[in-house]
Short mmCIF file of N, CA and C in Angstrom, two decimals:
data_model
loop_
_atom_site.label_atom_id
_atom_site.label_comp_id
_atom_site.label_asym_id
_atom_site.label_seq_id
_atom_site.Cartn_x
_atom_site.Cartn_y
_atom_site.Cartn_z
N LYS O 1 -13.28 20.61 51.80
CA LYS O 1 -12.59 19.35 52.02
C LYS O 1 -12.94 18.33 50.94
N ARG O 2 -14.23 18.30 50.54
CA ARG O 2 -14.63 17.34 49.50
C ARG O 2 -13.92 17.63 48.18
N ALA O 3 -13.81 18.88 47.83
CA ALA O 3 -13.14 19.26 46.58
C ALA O 3 -11.68 18.84 46.61
N ILE O 4 -11.03 19.03 47.76
CA ILE O 4 -9.63 18.63 47.91
C ILE O 4 -9.50 17.11 47.82
N LYS O 5 -10.40 16.40 48.50
CA LYS O 5 -10.37 14.94 48.48
C LYS O 5 -10.60 14.43 47.05
N ALA O 6 -11.55 15.02 46.32
CA ALA O 6 -11.81 14.62 44.93
C ALA O 6 -10.59 14.87 44.05
N LYS O 7 -9.92 16.00 44.28
CA LYS O 7 -8.72 16.32 43.50
C LYS O 7 -7.60 15.32 43.80
N ILE O 8 -7.45 14.94 45.07
CA ILE O 8 -6.42 13.96 45.45
C ILE O 8 -6.72 12.62 44.80
N ILE O 9 -7.98 12.20 44.82
CA ILE O 9 -8.35 10.92 44.17
C ILE O 9 -8.06 10.99 42.68
N GLU O 10 -8.37 12.13 42.07
CA GLU O 10 -8.10 12.31 40.64
C GLU O 10 -6.61 12.22 40.34
N ILE O 11 -5.80 12.85 41.16
CA ILE O 11 -4.34 12.81 40.99
C ILE O 11 -3.82 11.39 41.18
N MET O 12 -4.33 10.69 42.18
CA MET O 12 -3.90 9.31 42.44
C MET O 12 -4.24 8.42 41.25
N ARG O 13 -5.45 8.57 40.70
CA ARG O 13 -5.84 7.77 39.55
C ARG O 13 -4.94 8.05 38.35
N SER O 14 -4.57 9.30 38.18
CA SER O 14 -3.74 9.65 37.03
C SER O 14 -2.33 9.09 37.16
N LEU O 15 -1.91 8.77 38.38
CA LEU O 15 -0.57 8.21 38.59
C LEU O 15 -0.56 6.69 38.53
N GLU O 16 -1.74 6.06 38.62
CA GLU O 16 -1.82 4.60 38.60
C GLU O 16 -1.71 4.10 37.17
N GLY O 17 -1.28 2.85 37.03
CA GLY O 17 -1.31 2.19 35.74
C GLY O 17 -0.21 2.63 34.80
N SER O 18 -0.32 2.10 33.58
CA SER O 18 0.68 2.37 32.55
C SER O 18 0.48 3.75 31.94
N GLU O 19 1.41 4.14 31.12
CA GLU O 19 1.31 5.42 30.41
C GLU O 19 0.05 5.44 29.54
N ARG O 20 -0.25 4.33 28.89
CA ARG O 20 -1.46 4.26 28.06
C ARG O 20 -2.72 4.43 28.90
N GLU O 21 -2.73 3.80 30.07
CA GLU O 21 -3.90 3.91 30.94
C GLU O 21 -4.08 5.35 31.42
N ARG O 22 -3.00 6.01 31.73
CA ARG O 22 -3.09 7.42 32.15
C ARG O 22 -3.61 8.28 31.01
N ARG O 23 -3.13 8.01 29.79
CA ARG O 23 -3.60 8.77 28.64
C ARG O 23 -5.08 8.53 28.36
N ALA O 24 -5.53 7.30 28.56
CA ALA O 24 -6.95 6.99 28.38
C ALA O 24 -7.79 7.76 29.40
N TYR O 25 -7.32 7.77 30.61
CA TYR O 25 -8.01 8.49 31.68
C TYR O 25 -8.07 9.99 31.35
N GLN O 26 -6.94 10.54 30.89
CA GLN O 26 -6.90 11.96 30.54
C GLN O 26 -7.81 12.28 29.36
N ARG O 27 -7.84 11.40 28.39
CA ARG O 27 -8.69 11.61 27.22
C ARG O 27 -10.18 11.60 27.61
N MET O 28 -10.54 10.68 28.52
CA MET O 28 -11.92 10.64 29.00
C MET O 28 -12.27 11.93 29.73
N LYS O 29 -11.31 12.41 30.50
CA LYS O 29 -11.53 13.65 31.25
C LYS O 29 -11.73 14.81 30.27
N GLN O 30 -10.93 14.85 29.20
CA GLN O 30 -11.05 15.91 28.20
C GLN O 30 -12.41 15.85 27.50
N MET O 31 -12.92 14.63 27.30
CA MET O 31 -14.22 14.46 26.64
C MET O 31 -15.37 14.81 27.58
N GLY O 32 -15.07 14.93 28.86
CA GLY O 32 -16.12 15.20 29.83
C GLY O 32 -16.94 13.97 30.15
N ALA O 33 -16.35 12.79 29.91
CA ALA O 33 -17.05 11.52 30.13
C ALA O 33 -17.03 11.13 31.60
N ASP O 34 -17.93 10.25 31.94
CA ASP O 34 -17.98 9.70 33.29
C ASP O 34 -16.74 8.82 33.48
N LEU O 35 -15.89 9.19 34.41
CA LEU O 35 -14.62 8.48 34.61
C LEU O 35 -14.82 7.08 35.17
N LYS O 36 -16.02 6.78 35.63
CA LYS O 36 -16.30 5.44 36.16
C LYS O 36 -16.86 4.51 35.10
N ASN O 37 -17.09 5.01 33.90
CA ASN O 37 -17.64 4.22 32.80
C ASN O 37 -16.54 3.31 32.24
N GLN O 38 -16.50 2.07 32.70
CA GLN O 38 -15.44 1.13 32.33
C GLN O 38 -15.48 0.75 30.85
N GLU O 39 -16.68 0.66 30.29
CA GLU O 39 -16.80 0.31 28.88
C GLU O 39 -16.16 1.38 28.00
N LEU O 40 -16.45 2.62 28.30
CA LEU O 40 -15.85 3.73 27.55
C LEU O 40 -14.34 3.77 27.78
N TYR O 41 -13.92 3.56 29.01
CA TYR O 41 -12.49 3.55 29.34
C TYR O 41 -11.76 2.49 28.51
N ARG O 42 -12.33 1.28 28.45
CA ARG O 42 -11.71 0.19 27.67
C ARG O 42 -11.67 0.53 26.18
N SER O 43 -12.71 1.20 25.68
CA SER O 43 -12.75 1.59 24.29
C SER O 43 -11.68 2.64 23.98
N VAL O 44 -11.55 3.61 24.86
CA VAL O 44 -10.53 4.66 24.68
C VAL O 44 -9.13 4.05 24.77
N LEU O 45 -8.92 3.17 25.72
CA LEU O 45 -7.63 2.52 25.88
C LEU O 45 -7.31 1.65 24.66
N PHE O 46 -8.30 0.95 24.14
CA PHE O 46 -8.12 0.15 22.92
C PHE O 46 -7.65 1.04 21.77
N ASP O 47 -8.33 2.17 21.58
CA ASP O 47 -7.96 3.09 20.50
C ASP O 47 -6.53 3.60 20.66
N ILE O 48 -6.14 3.91 21.88
CA ILE O 48 -4.78 4.38 22.13
C ILE O 48 -3.77 3.29 21.79
N CYS O 49 -4.04 2.06 22.18
CA CYS O 49 -3.13 0.94 21.89
C CYS O 49 -2.98 0.75 20.38
N VAL O 50 -4.09 0.78 19.67
CA VAL O 50 -4.05 0.59 18.21
C VAL O 50 -3.29 1.73 17.55
N GLN O 51 -3.52 2.96 17.99
CA GLN O 51 -2.81 4.10 17.43
C GLN O 51 -1.31 3.98 17.66
N GLU O 52 -0.92 3.56 18.85
CA GLU O 52 0.50 3.37 19.14
C GLU O 52 1.09 2.24 18.30
N GLY O 53 0.32 1.18 18.10
CA GLY O 53 0.78 0.08 17.26
C GLY O 53 1.02 0.54 15.83
N GLU O 54 0.08 1.30 15.30
CA GLU O 54 0.22 1.82 13.93
C GLU O 54 1.44 2.74 13.81
N ALA O 55 1.61 3.61 14.79
CA ALA O 55 2.75 4.53 14.76
C ALA O 55 4.07 3.76 14.85
N SER O 56 4.11 2.74 15.68
CA SER O 56 5.34 1.95 15.81
C SER O 56 5.64 1.17 14.53
N LEU O 57 4.60 0.65 13.89
CA LEU O 57 4.81 -0.05 12.61
C LEU O 57 5.40 0.90 11.58
N LYS O 58 4.89 2.12 11.51
CA LYS O 58 5.40 3.10 10.55
C LYS O 58 6.85 3.44 10.82
N ARG O 59 7.24 3.44 12.10
CA ARG O 59 8.63 3.74 12.46
C ARG O 59 9.51 2.48 12.42
N GLN O 60 8.93 1.37 12.02
CA GLN O 60 9.61 0.07 11.94
C GLN O 60 10.13 -0.39 13.30
N ARG O 61 9.38 -0.10 14.33
CA ARG O 61 9.66 -0.58 15.68
C ARG O 61 8.67 -1.71 15.94
N TYR O 62 9.00 -2.86 15.39
CA TYR O 62 8.06 -3.97 15.35
C TYR O 62 7.75 -4.57 16.72
N GLN O 63 8.74 -4.62 17.60
CA GLN O 63 8.50 -5.14 18.95
C GLN O 63 7.51 -4.25 19.70
N GLU O 64 7.70 -2.94 19.61
CA GLU O 64 6.77 -2.01 20.27
C GLU O 64 5.37 -2.13 19.68
N ALA O 65 5.30 -2.27 18.37
CA ALA O 65 4.00 -2.41 17.71
C ALA O 65 3.31 -3.67 18.18
N SER O 66 4.05 -4.76 18.23
CA SER O 66 3.48 -6.03 18.67
C SER O 66 2.94 -5.93 20.10
N GLU O 67 3.70 -5.28 20.97
CA GLU O 67 3.26 -5.13 22.37
C GLU O 67 2.00 -4.27 22.47
N ALA O 68 1.94 -3.20 21.69
CA ALA O 68 0.75 -2.34 21.72
C ALA O 68 -0.48 -3.10 21.22
N TYR O 69 -0.31 -3.86 20.14
CA TYR O 69 -1.43 -4.64 19.62
C TYR O 69 -1.84 -5.75 20.59
N LYS O 70 -0.86 -6.35 21.27
CA LYS O 70 -1.19 -7.38 22.27
C LYS O 70 -2.05 -6.80 23.38
N GLU O 71 -1.69 -5.60 23.84
CA GLU O 71 -2.50 -4.97 24.88
C GLU O 71 -3.90 -4.65 24.35
N ALA O 72 -3.99 -4.21 23.11
CA ALA O 72 -5.30 -3.93 22.52
C ALA O 72 -6.14 -5.20 22.46
N LEU O 73 -5.49 -6.33 22.17
CA LEU O 73 -6.21 -7.59 22.08
C LEU O 73 -6.71 -8.08 23.44
N THR O 74 -6.08 -7.64 24.52
CA THR O 74 -6.61 -8.00 25.84
C THR O 74 -7.95 -7.29 26.07
N LEU O 75 -8.15 -6.17 25.39
CA LEU O 75 -9.39 -5.40 25.54
C LEU O 75 -10.48 -5.87 24.58
N ARG O 76 -10.06 -6.25 23.38
CA ARG O 76 -11.00 -6.78 22.37
C ARG O 76 -10.35 -7.98 21.68
N PRO O 77 -10.46 -9.14 22.29
CA PRO O 77 -9.75 -10.32 21.76
C PRO O 77 -10.20 -10.78 20.37
N ASN O 78 -11.40 -10.42 19.94
CA ASN O 78 -11.91 -10.89 18.66
C ASN O 78 -11.81 -9.87 17.54
N ASP O 79 -11.04 -8.81 17.75
CA ASP O 79 -10.89 -7.79 16.72
C ASP O 79 -9.95 -8.29 15.63
N LEU O 80 -10.49 -8.51 14.44
CA LEU O 80 -9.72 -9.11 13.35
C LEU O 80 -8.53 -8.25 12.93
N ASN O 81 -8.76 -6.97 12.68
CA ASN O 81 -7.67 -6.10 12.21
C ASN O 81 -6.53 -6.03 13.21
N THR O 82 -6.86 -5.93 14.48
CA THR O 82 -5.83 -5.86 15.51
C THR O 82 -5.05 -7.17 15.58
N SER O 83 -5.76 -8.29 15.47
CA SER O 83 -5.08 -9.60 15.47
C SER O 83 -4.12 -9.70 14.29
N LEU O 84 -4.59 -9.27 13.13
CA LEU O 84 -3.74 -9.33 11.93
C LEU O 84 -2.50 -8.44 12.09
N GLN O 85 -2.70 -7.24 12.60
CA GLN O 85 -1.57 -6.32 12.76
C GLN O 85 -0.59 -6.82 13.81
N GLU O 86 -1.10 -7.47 14.84
CA GLU O 86 -0.20 -8.02 15.88
C GLU O 86 0.67 -9.13 15.29
N VAL O 87 0.05 -10.01 14.52
CA VAL O 87 0.81 -11.09 13.87
C VAL O 87 1.81 -10.51 12.87
N TRP O 88 1.38 -9.53 12.10
CA TRP O 88 2.22 -8.90 11.09
C TRP O 88 3.45 -8.24 11.73
N SER O 89 3.23 -7.50 12.80
CA SER O 89 4.35 -6.83 13.46
C SER O 89 5.29 -7.84 14.11
N LEU O 90 4.73 -8.91 14.65
CA LEU O 90 5.56 -9.97 15.23
C LEU O 90 6.46 -10.58 14.14
N PHE O 91 5.86 -10.88 12.99
CA PHE O 91 6.61 -11.47 11.89
C PHE O 91 7.67 -10.51 11.36
N LEU O 92 7.31 -9.25 11.16
CA LEU O 92 8.27 -8.29 10.61
C LEU O 92 9.46 -8.04 11.54
N GLY O 93 9.27 -8.30 12.83
CA GLY O 93 10.36 -8.15 13.78
C GLY O 93 11.53 -9.06 13.48
N ASN O 94 11.25 -10.21 12.87
CA ASN O 94 12.31 -11.15 12.50
C ASN O 94 11.78 -12.09 11.40
N PRO O 95 11.69 -11.61 10.16
CA PRO O 95 11.05 -12.38 9.09
C PRO O 95 11.82 -13.61 8.62
N ARG O 96 13.04 -13.77 9.06
CA ARG O 96 13.82 -14.95 8.65
C ARG O 96 13.83 -16.05 9.71
N ASP O 97 13.27 -15.77 10.87
CA ASP O 97 13.24 -16.73 11.96
C ASP O 97 12.13 -17.76 11.70
N GLU O 98 12.52 -19.03 11.60
CA GLU O 98 11.57 -20.09 11.27
C GLU O 98 10.49 -20.26 12.34
N GLN O 99 10.87 -20.15 13.61
CA GLN O 99 9.88 -20.28 14.69
C GLN O 99 8.83 -19.18 14.62
N ILE O 100 9.27 -17.95 14.40
CA ILE O 100 8.34 -16.83 14.31
C ILE O 100 7.46 -16.98 13.07
N PHE O 101 8.06 -17.42 11.97
CA PHE O 101 7.29 -17.67 10.75
C PHE O 101 6.20 -18.70 11.01
N ASN O 102 6.57 -19.82 11.64
CA ASN O 102 5.59 -20.88 11.90
C ASN O 102 4.50 -20.43 12.88
N ARG O 103 4.90 -19.69 13.89
CA ARG O 103 3.92 -19.20 14.86
C ARG O 103 2.96 -18.20 14.19
N SER O 104 3.50 -17.31 13.37
CA SER O 104 2.66 -16.34 12.65
C SER O 104 1.73 -17.06 11.68
N LYS O 105 2.28 -18.03 10.98
CA LYS O 105 1.49 -18.79 10.01
C LYS O 105 0.34 -19.52 10.71
N LYS O 106 0.61 -20.14 11.85
CA LYS O 106 -0.42 -20.87 12.59
C LYS O 106 -1.53 -19.93 13.04
N ARG O 107 -1.16 -18.78 13.58
CA ARG O 107 -2.18 -17.83 14.04
C ARG O 107 -3.03 -17.32 12.89
N LEU O 108 -2.40 -17.08 11.74
CA LEU O 108 -3.15 -16.61 10.58
C LEU O 108 -4.07 -17.70 10.03
N ILE O 109 -3.61 -18.94 10.04
CA ILE O 109 -4.47 -20.05 9.60
C ILE O 109 -5.67 -20.18 10.53
N ASP O 110 -5.44 -19.99 11.83
CA ASP O 110 -6.56 -20.01 12.79
C ASP O 110 -7.56 -18.90 12.46
N LEU O 111 -7.06 -17.72 12.09
CA LEU O 111 -7.95 -16.61 11.73
C LEU O 111 -8.71 -16.90 10.44
N VAL O 112 -8.07 -17.60 9.51
CA VAL O 112 -8.76 -18.00 8.27
C VAL O 112 -9.92 -18.94 8.63
N MET O 113 -9.67 -19.87 9.55
CA MET O 113 -10.72 -20.81 9.95
C MET O 113 -11.86 -20.10 10.69
N GLN O 114 -11.51 -19.12 11.51
CA GLN O 114 -12.53 -18.39 12.26
C GLN O 114 -13.36 -17.48 11.37
N MET O 115 -12.74 -16.92 10.34
CA MET O 115 -13.43 -15.96 9.47
C MET O 115 -13.18 -16.33 8.00
N PRO O 116 -13.78 -17.42 7.54
CA PRO O 116 -13.50 -17.89 6.18
C PRO O 116 -13.97 -16.95 5.07
N SER O 117 -14.88 -16.03 5.37
CA SER O 117 -15.36 -15.13 4.33
C SER O 117 -14.57 -13.83 4.25
N SER O 118 -13.59 -13.66 5.13
CA SER O 118 -12.77 -12.45 5.10
C SER O 118 -11.53 -12.67 4.24
N PRO O 119 -11.23 -11.73 3.35
CA PRO O 119 -10.04 -11.88 2.51
C PRO O 119 -8.74 -11.49 3.24
N LEU O 120 -8.85 -10.87 4.40
CA LEU O 120 -7.64 -10.35 5.06
C LEU O 120 -6.71 -11.42 5.63
N PRO O 121 -7.19 -12.43 6.35
CA PRO O 121 -6.23 -13.44 6.84
C PRO O 121 -5.43 -14.14 5.73
N PRO O 122 -6.08 -14.58 4.63
CA PRO O 122 -5.25 -15.17 3.57
C PRO O 122 -4.30 -14.17 2.90
N LEU O 123 -4.70 -12.89 2.87
CA LEU O 123 -3.81 -11.88 2.30
C LEU O 123 -2.54 -11.77 3.15
N PHE O 124 -2.71 -11.73 4.47
CA PHE O 124 -1.54 -11.65 5.34
C PHE O 124 -0.72 -12.94 5.28
N LEU O 125 -1.38 -14.09 5.13
CA LEU O 125 -0.64 -15.34 4.94
C LEU O 125 0.21 -15.28 3.67
N ALA O 126 -0.37 -14.75 2.62
CA ALA O 126 0.38 -14.61 1.35
C ALA O 126 1.59 -13.70 1.55
N ARG O 127 1.40 -12.62 2.27
CA ARG O 127 2.51 -11.68 2.48
C ARG O 127 3.65 -12.31 3.27
N ILE O 128 3.32 -13.04 4.35
CA ILE O 128 4.42 -13.61 5.12
C ILE O 128 5.11 -14.72 4.34
N HIS O 129 4.36 -15.46 3.53
CA HIS O 129 5.00 -16.49 2.70
C HIS O 129 5.91 -15.84 1.66
N ARG O 130 5.45 -14.75 1.07
CA ARG O 130 6.27 -14.05 0.07
C ARG O 130 7.57 -13.55 0.69
N LEU O 131 7.45 -12.90 1.85
CA LEU O 131 8.65 -12.37 2.50
C LEU O 131 9.58 -13.47 2.99
N TYR O 132 9.00 -14.61 3.35
CA TYR O 132 9.80 -15.73 3.82
C TYR O 132 10.46 -16.46 2.64
N GLY O 133 9.96 -16.22 1.43
CA GLY O 133 10.57 -16.80 0.24
C GLY O 133 9.77 -17.93 -0.38
N ASP O 134 8.62 -18.26 0.17
CA ASP O 134 7.77 -19.34 -0.35
C ASP O 134 6.74 -18.73 -1.31
N LEU O 135 7.18 -18.49 -2.54
CA LEU O 135 6.35 -17.77 -3.50
C LEU O 135 5.17 -18.59 -4.02
N THR O 136 5.34 -19.90 -4.10
CA THR O 136 4.25 -20.76 -4.59
C THR O 136 3.07 -20.72 -3.63
N THR O 137 3.35 -20.86 -2.34
CA THR O 137 2.28 -20.81 -1.34
C THR O 137 1.69 -19.41 -1.28
N ALA O 138 2.51 -18.39 -1.42
CA ALA O 138 2.01 -17.02 -1.44
C ALA O 138 1.01 -16.84 -2.57
N GLU O 139 1.34 -17.37 -3.73
CA GLU O 139 0.42 -17.27 -4.87
C GLU O 139 -0.89 -17.99 -4.59
N GLN O 140 -0.82 -19.16 -3.95
CA GLN O 140 -2.04 -19.91 -3.63
C GLN O 140 -2.96 -19.10 -2.70
N TYR O 141 -2.37 -18.47 -1.69
CA TYR O 141 -3.19 -17.67 -0.78
C TYR O 141 -3.74 -16.42 -1.47
N LEU O 142 -2.97 -15.84 -2.37
CA LEU O 142 -3.49 -14.67 -3.11
C LEU O 142 -4.66 -15.07 -4.00
N ARG O 143 -4.59 -16.24 -4.58
CA ARG O 143 -5.71 -16.72 -5.40
C ARG O 143 -6.94 -16.98 -4.52
N LYS O 144 -6.69 -17.43 -3.29
CA LYS O 144 -7.81 -17.64 -2.36
C LYS O 144 -8.46 -16.30 -2.02
N VAL O 145 -7.66 -15.26 -1.82
CA VAL O 145 -8.20 -13.93 -1.56
C VAL O 145 -9.08 -13.49 -2.72
N LEU O 146 -8.60 -13.73 -3.95
CA LEU O 146 -9.37 -13.31 -5.12
C LEU O 146 -10.63 -14.15 -5.33
N GLU O 147 -10.64 -15.38 -4.82
CA GLU O 147 -11.87 -16.17 -4.83
C GLU O 147 -12.91 -15.55 -3.91
N ILE O 148 -12.46 -15.08 -2.75
CA ILE O 148 -13.36 -14.47 -1.77
C ILE O 148 -13.81 -13.10 -2.24
N SER O 149 -12.85 -12.33 -2.75
CA SER O 149 -13.13 -10.96 -3.18
C SER O 149 -12.42 -10.71 -4.51
N PRO O 150 -13.09 -10.96 -5.63
CA PRO O 150 -12.44 -10.90 -6.96
C PRO O 150 -11.79 -9.56 -7.31
N ASN O 151 -12.25 -8.47 -6.74
CA ASN O 151 -11.70 -7.15 -7.08
C ASN O 151 -10.78 -6.62 -5.99
N HIS O 152 -10.21 -7.48 -5.20
CA HIS O 152 -9.34 -7.05 -4.09
C HIS O 152 -8.04 -6.50 -4.68
N THR O 153 -7.88 -5.18 -4.61
CA THR O 153 -6.76 -4.52 -5.29
C THR O 153 -5.41 -4.89 -4.68
N GLU O 154 -5.34 -5.05 -3.37
CA GLU O 154 -4.06 -5.41 -2.74
C GLU O 154 -3.61 -6.80 -3.19
N ALA O 155 -4.55 -7.74 -3.25
CA ALA O 155 -4.20 -9.09 -3.69
C ALA O 155 -3.77 -9.09 -5.16
N GLN O 156 -4.46 -8.30 -5.97
CA GLN O 156 -4.09 -8.20 -7.38
C GLN O 156 -2.68 -7.62 -7.52
N ALA O 157 -2.36 -6.60 -6.72
CA ALA O 157 -1.04 -5.99 -6.78
C ALA O 157 0.04 -6.97 -6.32
N GLU O 158 -0.24 -7.71 -5.25
CA GLU O 158 0.73 -8.71 -4.75
C GLU O 158 0.96 -9.79 -5.81
N LEU O 159 -0.11 -10.22 -6.45
CA LEU O 159 0.01 -11.25 -7.49
C LEU O 159 0.83 -10.75 -8.67
N ARG O 160 0.59 -9.50 -9.08
CA ARG O 160 1.41 -8.91 -10.15
C ARG O 160 2.88 -8.87 -9.75
N LEU O 161 3.15 -8.54 -8.50
CA LEU O 161 4.52 -8.50 -7.99
C LEU O 161 5.18 -9.87 -8.13
N LEU O 162 4.43 -10.91 -7.75
CA LEU O 162 4.97 -12.28 -7.88
C LEU O 162 5.23 -12.64 -9.34
N PHE O 163 4.29 -12.31 -10.22
CA PHE O 163 4.45 -12.63 -11.63
C PHE O 163 5.61 -11.86 -12.24
N ASN O 164 5.78 -10.60 -11.87
CA ASN O 164 6.89 -9.81 -12.38
C ASN O 164 8.22 -10.38 -11.93
N ARG O 165 8.31 -10.83 -10.70
CA ARG O 165 9.55 -11.46 -10.22
C ARG O 165 9.84 -12.73 -11.00
N ASP O 166 8.79 -13.54 -11.20
CA ASP O 166 8.95 -14.79 -11.94
C ASP O 166 9.36 -14.52 -13.38
N PHE O 167 8.75 -13.52 -14.00
CA PHE O 167 9.08 -13.15 -15.38
C PHE O 167 10.52 -12.68 -15.48
N ASP O 168 10.96 -11.85 -14.52
CA ASP O 168 12.34 -11.36 -14.52
C ASP O 168 13.34 -12.49 -14.37
N LYS O 169 13.03 -13.48 -13.54
CA LYS O 169 13.93 -14.64 -13.37
C LYS O 169 14.06 -15.42 -14.67
N LYS O 170 12.92 -15.65 -15.33
CA LYS O 170 12.94 -16.39 -16.59
C LYS O 170 13.69 -15.61 -17.66
N LYS O 171 13.52 -14.30 -17.66
CA LYS O 171 14.20 -13.43 -18.62
C LYS O 171 15.72 -13.51 -18.45
N ARG O 172 16.17 -13.51 -17.20
CA ARG O 172 17.62 -13.60 -16.92
C ARG O 172 18.18 -14.96 -17.36
N LYS O 173 17.39 -16.02 -17.17
CA LYS O 173 17.85 -17.35 -17.58
C LYS O 173 18.00 -17.44 -19.10
N VAL O 174 17.10 -16.81 -19.83
CA VAL O 174 17.15 -16.82 -21.30
C VAL O 174 18.39 -16.09 -21.78
N ARG O 175 18.72 -14.97 -21.14
CA ARG O 175 19.90 -14.19 -21.53
C ARG O 175 21.20 -14.90 -21.21
N ALA O 176 21.21 -15.73 -20.18
CA ALA O 176 22.44 -16.41 -19.75
C ALA O 176 22.81 -17.58 -20.59
#
């Protein structure tokens, strides 16, 4: 009877919650972990959310990515990379919308204030400004990234991209 009761409880737990929660439970079971260990459960669930967010970003399903990252942030609210990816996916969902741009910009500025020694928040600020069409501000944030981390290859590449665009525009004006 105990074995049957344990199996019924196990089945009931596997049916509760979201698909991600069920997958976290199943993954813990596969690892042979204590299913009552809430800290491990939250860690496994966080990893699943982040993996789904990354996969959705690659498939350009920005709304799904944003939702997955939001759920991950409920588990680890201070995770910088997850916060950045959530803002990035939100912005990419509608990069021409002024409200979304302003909301994304505000959240990234808050992250810059919280972590002034990290080059990532200003890098993402530069990217959203570039995509929104504000190249001057994008350049300023890229220079800030290079002040924090002089050999930051992504910032250097973004800056080259801006300079190449500017050079091409000037070249076209000369020919005209």
